[in-house]
Amino acid sequence: MKALDGVRILDFTHVQSGPTCTQLLAWFGADVIKVERPGVGDATRKQLVDVPGADSLYFTMLNHNKRSIELNSKHGTGKEVLTRLIEECDVMVENFAPGALDRMGFTWERIQEINPRMILASIKGFGPGQYEDCKVYENVAQCAGGSASTTGFPDGPPLVTGAQIGDSGTGLHLALGIVTALYQRERSGRGQKVSAAMQDGVLNLCRVKLRDQQRLAAGPLSEYSQYGEGIPFGEATPRAGNDSGGGQPGRILKCKGWETDPDAYTYFITQAAVWKSICDLIGRPEWKDAEGYATPPERLDKLNEIFAVIEEWTMTLTKFEVMEVCNPLNIPVGPILSMKELMEDEGLRATGTIVDVDHPERGKYVSVGCPVKLSDSPAEVVRSPLLGEHTEEILADVLGYAGEELSRVMESGAVGEPTRTAAE
Ligand code: CAO
């Protein structure tokens, strides 16, 4: 038994943000029916193709454990099938451009008319207001949500981050909204609309930066390196480089091999509680009690000097050796792990966070499994569906079309070519 067994999701999502959400729900056990345009499908199927003719990794890695139905929702028979799907499903998830669902004729009012228990979950770039009509992609959200202005070094331009906080981050937010609405429906008997805007999701993840914005009114932010360097603060939360946000000075430092390996670095935090151990480790025992070095406030204007000495030490060891030495001393450090290293990590494989998946068109590939582990609802990763692989199965088993009715729909032109199967 899986946690979301019996929950049926009408998955109208595409690209990254929405599919991240419905993939999670599928891993938790929901039956996710992905509706795709006949002959075309989710645009990512054919984006960044590495195996000619096969679905891209972009698509496969975001659409595990789903079924695919090809359906033209603007065709008369397509609308009929979509109406039936709305009747049979618990949740409809979409991340179309603003207004697209209305233009198909499926307004929130119409959806409620068809199925008052339906939960309609939507991702848009912006919430209601000035920018509500804009199309939005990952980096636009990172910039508009406050992440870019606070990422990078103070003397450089704003930077986007590799973590897909706009797309996947908002997908996560939406998934929480959906299960919460399902929980409320248990008591109210009614569906509701769940909306997550990418700008809002990014801003939520940048909460501590809005904290700092307000702290600026009380004076300069002493945990930022620029404070110790005597660089004045402006009106807004500045870019903090690799400073740690929690008030304990931290930096990324070179390790053995940095000259040739771009990831031979470690994160190193000079937590106050372990200052004396750090001094011993780096061969500066005199700093333990020396005036100007003994307490955290005294050290603030000497962080460049202190981290330079620590780096002389970290450069004598690999990033993993730094961890082996520091962990027993409770000194918080973290190796900078490359995607290659993560992909080969035995521990992550053992927990199912890194998985091998087999695909009929592209063969074996590596993916990220479910990052949230439920002890009573383990997630098994099943390959993504081929375009329209389950069209006939869904029409028959979920919607009850049979005989002439099934033939009528299959031949209507609303569901594309006859269903492809893995065997074909
Ligand atoms: N049958 C018939 N038509 C379909 C269909 C189907 N099964 N599925 C989609 N369509 C139609 C839509 O109805 C829409 O038609 P109209 O323009 O006539 O209303 C059209 O396909 C295009 O949909 P779209 O506007 O959503 O797609 P796009 O490629 O133009 O825009 C994106 C993509 C992501 C910018 C936009 O969907 C968006 O802003 N989404 C919300 C924010 C978001 O999720 N962004 C992150 C995406 S991941 O980086």
Coordinates of C-alpha atoms and ligand atoms in Angstrom, one line a residue:
M1 CA 0.0 0.0 0.0
K2 CA 1.2 3.5 -0.8
A3 CA 0.3 6.7 1.0
L4 CA -1.7 8.2 -1.9
D5 CA -3.2 5.0 -3.2
G6 CA -6.6 5.7 -4.7
V7 CA -5.8 9.4 -5.5
R8 CA -6.0 10.1 -9.2
I9 CA -4.2 13.0 -10.7
L10 CA -5.1 14.6 -14.0
D11 CA -1.6 15.9 -14.9
F12 CA -1.8 18.7 -17.4
T13 CA 1.7 19.9 -16.6
H14 CA 4.7 20.4 -18.8
V15 CA 8.4 21.4 -18.7
Q16 CA 9.8 21.3 -15.2
S17 CA 7.8 23.0 -12.4
G18 CA 4.5 21.1 -12.7
P19 CA 6.1 17.7 -13.6
T20 CA 8.3 17.9 -10.5
C21 CA 5.1 18.2 -8.4
T22 CA 3.2 15.3 -10.0
Q23 CA 6.2 13.0 -10.1
L24 CA 6.4 13.4 -6.3
L25 CA 2.7 12.6 -5.9
A26 CA 3.3 9.5 -8.2
W27 CA 6.1 8.4 -5.9
F28 CA 3.8 8.7 -3.0
G29 CA 1.4 6.3 -4.8
A30 CA -1.0 8.5 -6.7
D31 CA -2.2 7.4 -10.2
V32 CA -0.8 10.2 -12.3
I33 CA -2.3 10.5 -15.8
K34 CA -0.3 12.9 -18.0
V35 CA -2.3 14.5 -20.7
E36 CA -0.2 15.4 -23.7
R37 CA -0.8 17.0 -27.1
P38 CA -1.2 14.3 -29.8
G39 CA 2.0 13.7 -31.7
V40 CA 3.9 16.4 -29.8
G41 CA 3.7 15.8 -26.1
D42 CA 5.6 17.6 -23.4
A43 CA 8.1 19.9 -25.2
T44 CA 10.9 18.5 -23.0
R45 CA 10.6 15.1 -24.7
K46 CA 12.5 16.5 -27.6
Q47 CA 14.7 19.1 -25.7
L48 CA 18.4 18.5 -25.1
V49 CA 18.2 15.2 -26.9
D50 CA 21.3 13.0 -26.2
V51 CA 20.0 9.7 -27.8
P52 CA 18.5 10.4 -31.2
G53 CA 14.9 9.3 -31.5
A54 CA 14.5 8.7 -27.7
D55 CA 12.9 10.8 -25.1
S56 CA 15.4 13.2 -23.5
L57 CA 16.8 12.9 -20.0
Y58 CA 15.1 16.2 -19.3
F59 CA 11.7 14.5 -19.8
T60 CA 12.4 11.0 -18.4
M61 CA 13.9 12.4 -15.2
L62 CA 10.8 14.5 -14.4
N63 CA 8.1 12.1 -15.4
H64 CA 8.7 8.8 -13.7
N65 CA 5.8 6.6 -12.4
K66 CA 3.2 8.4 -14.7
R67 CA 0.9 7.2 -17.4
S68 CA 0.6 9.1 -20.7
I69 CA -2.6 9.8 -22.7
E70 CA -2.4 11.7 -26.0
L71 CA -5.4 14.1 -26.0
N72 CA -6.2 17.2 -28.0
S73 CA -8.2 19.2 -25.5
K74 CA -9.3 21.7 -28.1
H75 CA -11.0 19.0 -30.2
G76 CA -14.7 18.3 -29.6
T77 CA -14.2 14.6 -28.7
G78 CA -11.0 15.6 -26.8
K79 CA -13.2 18.0 -24.6
E80 CA -15.6 15.1 -24.0
V81 CA -12.7 12.9 -22.8
L82 CA -11.3 15.6 -20.7
T83 CA -14.6 16.2 -19.1
R84 CA -14.8 12.5 -18.3
L85 CA -11.2 12.7 -16.8
I86 CA -12.3 15.6 -14.6
E87 CA -15.2 13.6 -13.4
E88 CA -12.9 10.6 -12.5
C89 CA -9.9 12.4 -11.0
D90 CA -9.3 14.0 -7.6
V91 CA -6.7 16.6 -8.6
M92 CA -6.0 18.5 -11.8
V93 CA -2.5 20.0 -11.9
E94 CA -1.5 22.5 -14.6
N95 CA 1.3 25.0 -15.3
F96 CA 0.1 26.5 -18.6
A97 CA 0.7 30.1 -19.5
P98 CA -1.9 32.3 -17.8
G99 CA -5.4 31.9 -19.3
A100 CA -4.7 28.8 -21.4
L101 CA -7.1 26.6 -19.4
D102 CA -9.8 29.2 -19.7
R103 CA -9.2 29.4 -23.4
M104 CA -9.7 25.6 -23.7
G105 CA -13.1 26.2 -22.1
F106 CA -12.2 24.7 -18.7
T107 CA -12.6 27.6 -16.3
W108 CA -12.5 27.0 -12.6
E109 CA -16.3 27.4 -12.5
R110 CA -16.7 24.8 -15.3
I111 CA -14.4 22.4 -13.5
Q112 CA -16.3 22.7 -10.3
E113 CA -19.6 22.2 -12.2
I114 CA -18.2 18.9 -13.6
N115 CA -16.7 17.7 -10.3
P116 CA -17.2 19.8 -7.1
R117 CA -14.6 17.6 -5.3
M118 CA -11.9 18.5 -7.8
I119 CA -8.8 20.2 -6.5
L120 CA -7.3 22.5 -9.2
A121 CA -3.6 23.1 -8.6
S122 CA -1.8 25.7 -10.7
I123 CA 1.7 27.1 -11.1
K124 CA 2.1 30.5 -12.6
G125 CA 5.2 32.7 -12.8
F126 CA 3.6 35.5 -10.8
G127 CA 0.6 35.8 -8.5
P128 CA -2.3 38.2 -9.3
G129 CA -1.2 41.8 -10.1
Q130 CA 1.0 43.7 -12.5
Y131 CA 2.9 40.7 -13.9
E132 CA 0.2 38.0 -13.8
D133 CA 0.1 37.6 -17.5
C134 CA 3.8 36.9 -18.0
K135 CA 5.3 33.6 -19.1
V136 CA 8.0 32.7 -16.7
Y137 CA 11.0 30.3 -16.7
E138 CA 13.4 29.2 -14.0
N139 CA 15.9 32.1 -14.1
V140 CA 13.2 34.7 -14.5
A141 CA 11.7 33.4 -11.2
Q142 CA 15.1 33.4 -9.5
C143 CA 15.7 37.0 -10.5
A144 CA 12.2 38.2 -9.6
G145 CA 12.1 36.2 -6.4
G146 CA 15.1 37.8 -4.7
S147 CA 17.6 35.0 -5.2
A148 CA 19.8 36.5 -7.9
S149 CA 20.2 39.9 -6.1
T150 CA 21.5 38.1 -3.1
T151 CA 23.7 35.5 -4.8
G152 CA 27.2 36.1 -6.0
F153 CA 30.0 38.3 -4.7
P154 CA 29.5 41.9 -3.5
D155 CA 31.7 43.2 -6.3
G156 CA 30.2 41.1 -9.1
P157 CA 26.9 40.9 -10.9
P158 CA 23.8 39.1 -9.6
L159 CA 24.0 35.3 -10.2
V160 CA 21.5 32.5 -10.7
T161 CA 22.0 29.3 -8.8
G162 CA 22.2 25.8 -10.1
A163 CA 19.5 24.5 -7.8
Q164 CA 16.2 24.9 -9.7
I165 CA 14.5 26.7 -6.9
G166 CA 12.0 28.4 -9.3
D167 CA 10.8 25.3 -11.1
S168 CA 11.4 22.3 -8.8
G169 CA 11.1 24.5 -5.7
T170 CA 7.7 25.7 -6.7
G171 CA 6.7 22.2 -7.7
L172 CA 7.5 21.1 -4.1
H173 CA 5.4 24.0 -2.7
L174 CA 2.5 23.0 -4.9
A175 CA 2.7 19.3 -3.9
L176 CA 2.3 20.4 -0.3
G177 CA -0.7 22.5 -1.2
I178 CA -2.3 19.6 -3.0
V179 CA -2.0 17.1 -0.1
T180 CA -3.2 19.7 2.3
A181 CA -6.2 20.4 0.1
L182 CA -6.9 16.7 -0.1
Y183 CA -6.8 16.5 3.7
Q184 CA -9.3 19.4 4.0
R185 CA -11.5 17.7 1.4
E186 CA -11.8 14.7 3.7
R187 CA -13.7 17.0 6.1
S188 CA -15.3 19.5 3.8
G189 CA -16.2 17.2 1.0
R190 CA -15.3 20.0 -1.4
G191 CA -12.4 20.7 -3.7
Q192 CA -10.6 24.0 -3.9
K193 CA -8.1 26.0 -6.0
V194 CA -4.4 25.7 -5.0
S195 CA -2.1 28.3 -6.5
A196 CA 1.7 28.6 -6.3
A197 CA 3.5 31.4 -8.0
M198 CA 7.2 30.9 -8.8
Q199 CA 8.1 34.3 -7.6
D200 CA 6.5 33.6 -4.2
G201 CA 8.1 30.2 -4.0
V202 CA 11.6 31.7 -4.6
L203 CA 11.0 34.5 -2.1
N204 CA 9.9 31.9 0.5
L205 CA 13.2 30.1 0.0
C206 CA 15.0 33.5 0.3
R207 CA 13.2 34.2 3.6
V208 CA 16.5 34.8 5.5
K209 CA 17.5 37.5 3.0
L210 CA 14.3 39.4 3.7
R211 CA 15.2 39.0 7.4
D212 CA 18.6 40.7 6.7
Q213 CA 16.9 43.4 4.7
Q214 CA 15.0 44.5 7.8
R215 CA 18.0 44.0 10.1
L216 CA 19.9 46.5 8.0
A217 CA 17.8 49.2 9.6
A218 CA 19.5 48.4 12.9
G219 CA 23.0 48.7 11.5
P220 CA 25.4 46.9 9.3
L221 CA 25.3 43.1 9.1
S222 CA 28.3 41.9 11.1
E223 CA 28.2 38.3 9.9
Y224 CA 28.8 39.4 6.3
S225 CA 32.5 39.5 5.3
Q226 CA 32.1 43.0 3.9
Y227 CA 31.5 44.2 7.5
G228 CA 34.9 43.0 8.6
E229 CA 36.5 44.5 5.5
G230 CA 35.0 47.9 6.2
I231 CA 32.9 48.0 3.1
P232 CA 29.8 50.1 3.7
F233 CA 26.3 48.5 3.2
G234 CA 23.8 49.9 0.8
E235 CA 20.0 50.0 1.0
A236 CA 19.3 46.4 0.2
T237 CA 20.5 43.0 1.4
P238 CA 23.9 42.6 -0.4
R239 CA 25.4 39.5 -2.2
A240 CA 27.1 37.5 0.5
G241 CA 29.6 35.5 -1.6
N242 CA 30.1 32.2 0.2
D243 CA 29.5 33.6 3.7
S244 CA 27.4 31.3 5.8
G245 CA 24.0 32.9 6.6
G246 CA 23.8 31.8 10.2
G247 CA 26.2 34.2 11.8
Q248 CA 29.1 31.7 12.0
P249 CA 31.8 32.7 9.6
G250 CA 32.2 30.2 6.7
R251 CA 34.0 30.1 3.4
I252 CA 34.8 27.8 0.5
L253 CA 38.5 26.9 0.7
K254 CA 40.9 25.1 -1.7
C255 CA 41.9 21.5 -1.0
K256 CA 44.7 19.3 -2.4
G257 CA 44.4 19.1 -6.2
W258 CA 42.5 22.4 -6.7
E259 CA 44.9 23.4 -9.5
T260 CA 43.5 20.8 -11.8
D261 CA 40.2 19.7 -10.2
P262 CA 37.6 22.5 -10.3
D263 CA 35.7 20.8 -7.4
A264 CA 38.7 20.2 -5.0
Y265 CA 37.2 22.6 -2.4
T266 CA 35.6 22.3 1.0
Y267 CA 33.2 24.5 2.9
F268 CA 34.7 25.4 6.3
I269 CA 32.8 27.0 9.2
T270 CA 34.7 28.6 12.1
Q271 CA 32.1 27.9 14.7
A272 CA 32.8 29.6 17.9
A273 CA 32.4 26.5 20.0
V274 CA 35.3 24.7 18.1
W275 CA 37.6 27.7 17.7
K276 CA 40.3 26.1 20.0
S277 CA 40.3 22.9 18.0
I278 CA 40.6 24.8 14.8
C279 CA 43.6 26.8 16.1
D280 CA 45.4 23.5 17.1
L281 CA 44.6 22.0 13.7
I282 CA 46.0 24.8 11.6
G283 CA 49.1 25.2 13.8
R284 CA 48.1 28.5 15.5
P285 CA 47.5 27.5 19.1
E286 CA 48.4 31.1 20.2
W287 CA 45.2 32.4 18.5
K288 CA 43.1 30.5 21.1
D289 CA 43.5 33.2 23.7
A290 CA 45.3 36.0 21.8
E291 CA 43.8 39.5 22.0
G292 CA 42.0 40.2 18.7
Y293 CA 41.4 36.5 18.0
A294 CA 39.9 34.9 21.1
T295 CA 36.2 35.9 20.6
P296 CA 34.0 35.9 17.5
P297 CA 33.5 39.7 17.5
E298 CA 37.2 40.3 17.7
R299 CA 37.8 38.0 14.7
L300 CA 35.4 39.8 12.4
D301 CA 38.0 42.1 10.8
K302 CA 40.5 39.3 10.5
L303 CA 38.5 36.7 8.7
N304 CA 40.5 37.1 5.5
E305 CA 43.7 36.4 7.4
I306 CA 42.2 33.6 9.4
F307 CA 40.7 31.8 6.4
A308 CA 43.9 32.2 4.4
V309 CA 45.8 30.3 7.2
I310 CA 43.0 27.6 7.4
E311 CA 43.3 27.3 3.6
E312 CA 47.0 26.7 3.8
W313 CA 46.1 23.7 5.9
T314 CA 43.1 22.5 3.8
M315 CA 45.3 22.6 0.7
T316 CA 47.5 19.9 2.2
L317 CA 44.6 17.5 2.3
T318 CA 41.9 16.3 -0.1
K319 CA 38.3 17.5 0.6
F320 CA 37.5 14.1 2.0
E321 CA 40.5 14.0 4.3
V322 CA 39.5 17.4 5.6
M323 CA 36.1 15.9 6.5
E324 CA 37.7 12.9 8.1
V325 CA 39.9 15.1 10.3
C326 CA 37.3 17.7 11.2
N327 CA 34.2 15.6 11.8
P328 CA 35.5 13.9 15.0
L329 CA 36.3 17.4 16.3
N330 CA 32.8 18.7 15.5
I331 CA 34.2 21.3 13.0
P332 CA 31.5 21.7 10.4
V333 CA 32.9 21.1 6.9
G334 CA 31.5 20.0 3.6
P335 CA 33.2 18.7 0.5
I336 CA 32.2 20.4 -2.8
L337 CA 30.8 17.4 -4.6
S338 CA 30.5 17.3 -8.3
M339 CA 27.6 15.7 -10.2
K340 CA 30.0 12.9 -11.2
E341 CA 30.8 12.2 -7.6
L342 CA 27.2 12.3 -6.5
M343 CA 26.2 10.0 -9.4
E344 CA 28.8 7.5 -8.2
D345 CA 28.0 7.8 -4.5
E346 CA 27.3 4.4 -3.0
G347 CA 25.4 5.8 0.1
L348 CA 22.9 7.7 -2.1
R349 CA 22.4 4.6 -4.2
A350 CA 21.7 2.5 -1.1
T351 CA 19.0 4.9 0.0
G352 CA 17.4 5.1 -3.4
T353 CA 18.2 8.8 -3.9
I354 CA 20.3 7.9 -6.9
V355 CA 18.8 5.2 -9.0
D356 CA 19.4 3.3 -12.3
V357 CA 16.4 3.2 -14.6
D358 CA 15.9 1.1 -17.7
H359 CA 14.1 2.7 -20.7
P360 CA 13.0 0.8 -23.8
E361 CA 14.2 3.6 -26.2
R362 CA 17.3 4.9 -24.5
G363 CA 18.6 2.0 -22.3
K364 CA 20.0 2.6 -18.8
Y365 CA 20.2 6.0 -17.3
V366 CA 20.7 7.4 -13.8
S367 CA 18.1 9.5 -12.0
V368 CA 17.4 11.2 -8.7
G369 CA 14.8 9.1 -6.9
C370 CA 12.3 10.3 -4.3
P371 CA 14.2 12.5 -1.9
V372 CA 11.5 12.1 0.8
K373 CA 11.4 8.7 2.5
L374 CA 8.1 7.4 3.9
S375 CA 8.7 4.3 6.1
D376 CA 5.2 2.9 5.2
S377 CA 5.2 4.0 1.6
P378 CA 8.5 3.3 -0.1
A379 CA 8.9 4.9 -3.5
E380 CA 10.0 2.7 -6.4
V381 CA 11.1 4.5 -9.5
V382 CA 9.3 3.4 -12.7
R383 CA 10.5 4.7 -16.1
S384 CA 8.6 7.6 -17.7
P385 CA 5.9 6.7 -20.2
L386 CA 6.3 6.9 -23.9
L387 CA 4.0 9.5 -25.6
G388 CA 0.5 8.1 -25.5
E389 CA 1.6 4.7 -24.2
H390 CA -1.5 4.4 -22.0
T391 CA -4.1 6.2 -24.1
E392 CA -6.2 3.2 -24.8
E393 CA -5.7 1.7 -21.3
I394 CA -6.9 5.0 -19.7
L395 CA -9.9 5.4 -22.0
A396 CA -11.0 1.8 -21.2
D397 CA -10.0 1.2 -17.6
V398 CA -10.4 4.7 -16.1
L399 CA -13.1 6.1 -18.2
G400 CA -15.0 3.0 -19.1
Y401 CA -15.0 3.4 -22.9
A402 CA -15.6 0.1 -24.7
G403 CA -16.6 -1.4 -28.0
E404 CA -17.9 1.1 -30.5
E405 CA -17.6 4.0 -28.1
L406 CA -13.9 3.3 -27.7
S407 CA -13.4 3.0 -31.4
R408 CA -15.3 6.3 -32.0
V409 CA -12.9 8.1 -29.6
M410 CA -9.8 6.3 -30.9
E411 CA -10.7 7.2 -34.5
S412 CA -11.9 10.7 -33.8
G413 CA -8.5 12.4 -34.3
A414 CA -8.6 13.7 -30.7
V415 CA -6.2 11.1 -29.3
G416 CA -3.6 11.0 -32.0
E417 CA -2.1 7.9 -33.6
P418 CA -3.0 4.5 -32.2
T419 CA -1.3 3.9 -28.9
R420 CA 2.4 3.2 -28.9
T421 CA 3.6 0.6 -26.6
A422 CA 7.0 -0.1 -25.2
A423 CA 7.2 -3.3 -27.4
E424 CA 6.8 -1.2 -30.5
Ligands
CAO1 N1 -4.3 19.9 -26.4 C1 -4.5 21.0 -27.1 N2 -3.8 22.2 -26.8 C2 -2.9 22.1 -25.8 C3 -2.7 20.9 -25.1 C4 -3.4 19.7 -25.4 N3 -3.3 18.6 -24.8 N4 -1.7 21.2 -24.2 C5 -1.4 22.5 -24.3 N5 -2.1 23.0 -25.3 C6 -2.1 24.4 -25.7 C7 -2.5 25.4 -24.7 O1 -3.8 25.4 -24.5 C8 -1.9 26.7 -25.3 O2 -2.8 27.2 -26.2 P1 -3.2 28.7 -26.3 O3 -2.0 29.5 -26.3 O4 -4.1 28.8 -27.5 O5 -4.0 29.0 -25.0 C9 -0.6 26.2 -26.0 O6 -0.7 24.8 -26.0 C10 0.7 26.6 -25.4 O7 0.7 26.4 -23.9 P2 1.6 27.3 -23.0 O8 1.3 28.7 -23.4 O9 1.4 26.9 -21.6 O10 3.0 26.8 -23.5 P3 4.2 27.8 -24.0 O11 5.2 26.8 -24.5 O12 3.8 28.8 -24.9 O13 4.7 28.4 -22.6 C11 5.6 28.4 -20.3 C12 5.5 27.7 -21.7 C13 6.3 27.4 -19.4 C14 6.3 29.7 -20.4 C15 4.1 28.7 -19.8 O14 3.4 27.5 -19.9 C16 4.1 29.3 -18.4 O15 4.3 30.5 -18.2 N6 3.7 28.5 -17.5 C17 3.5 28.9 -16.1 C18 4.8 29.1 -15.4 C19 5.7 27.9 -15.4 O16 5.3 26.8 -15.0 N7 6.9 28.1 -15.8 C20 8.0 27.1 -15.6 C21 8.0 26.2 -16.7 S1 9.5 25.2 -16.4 O17 10.7 26.2 -16.7

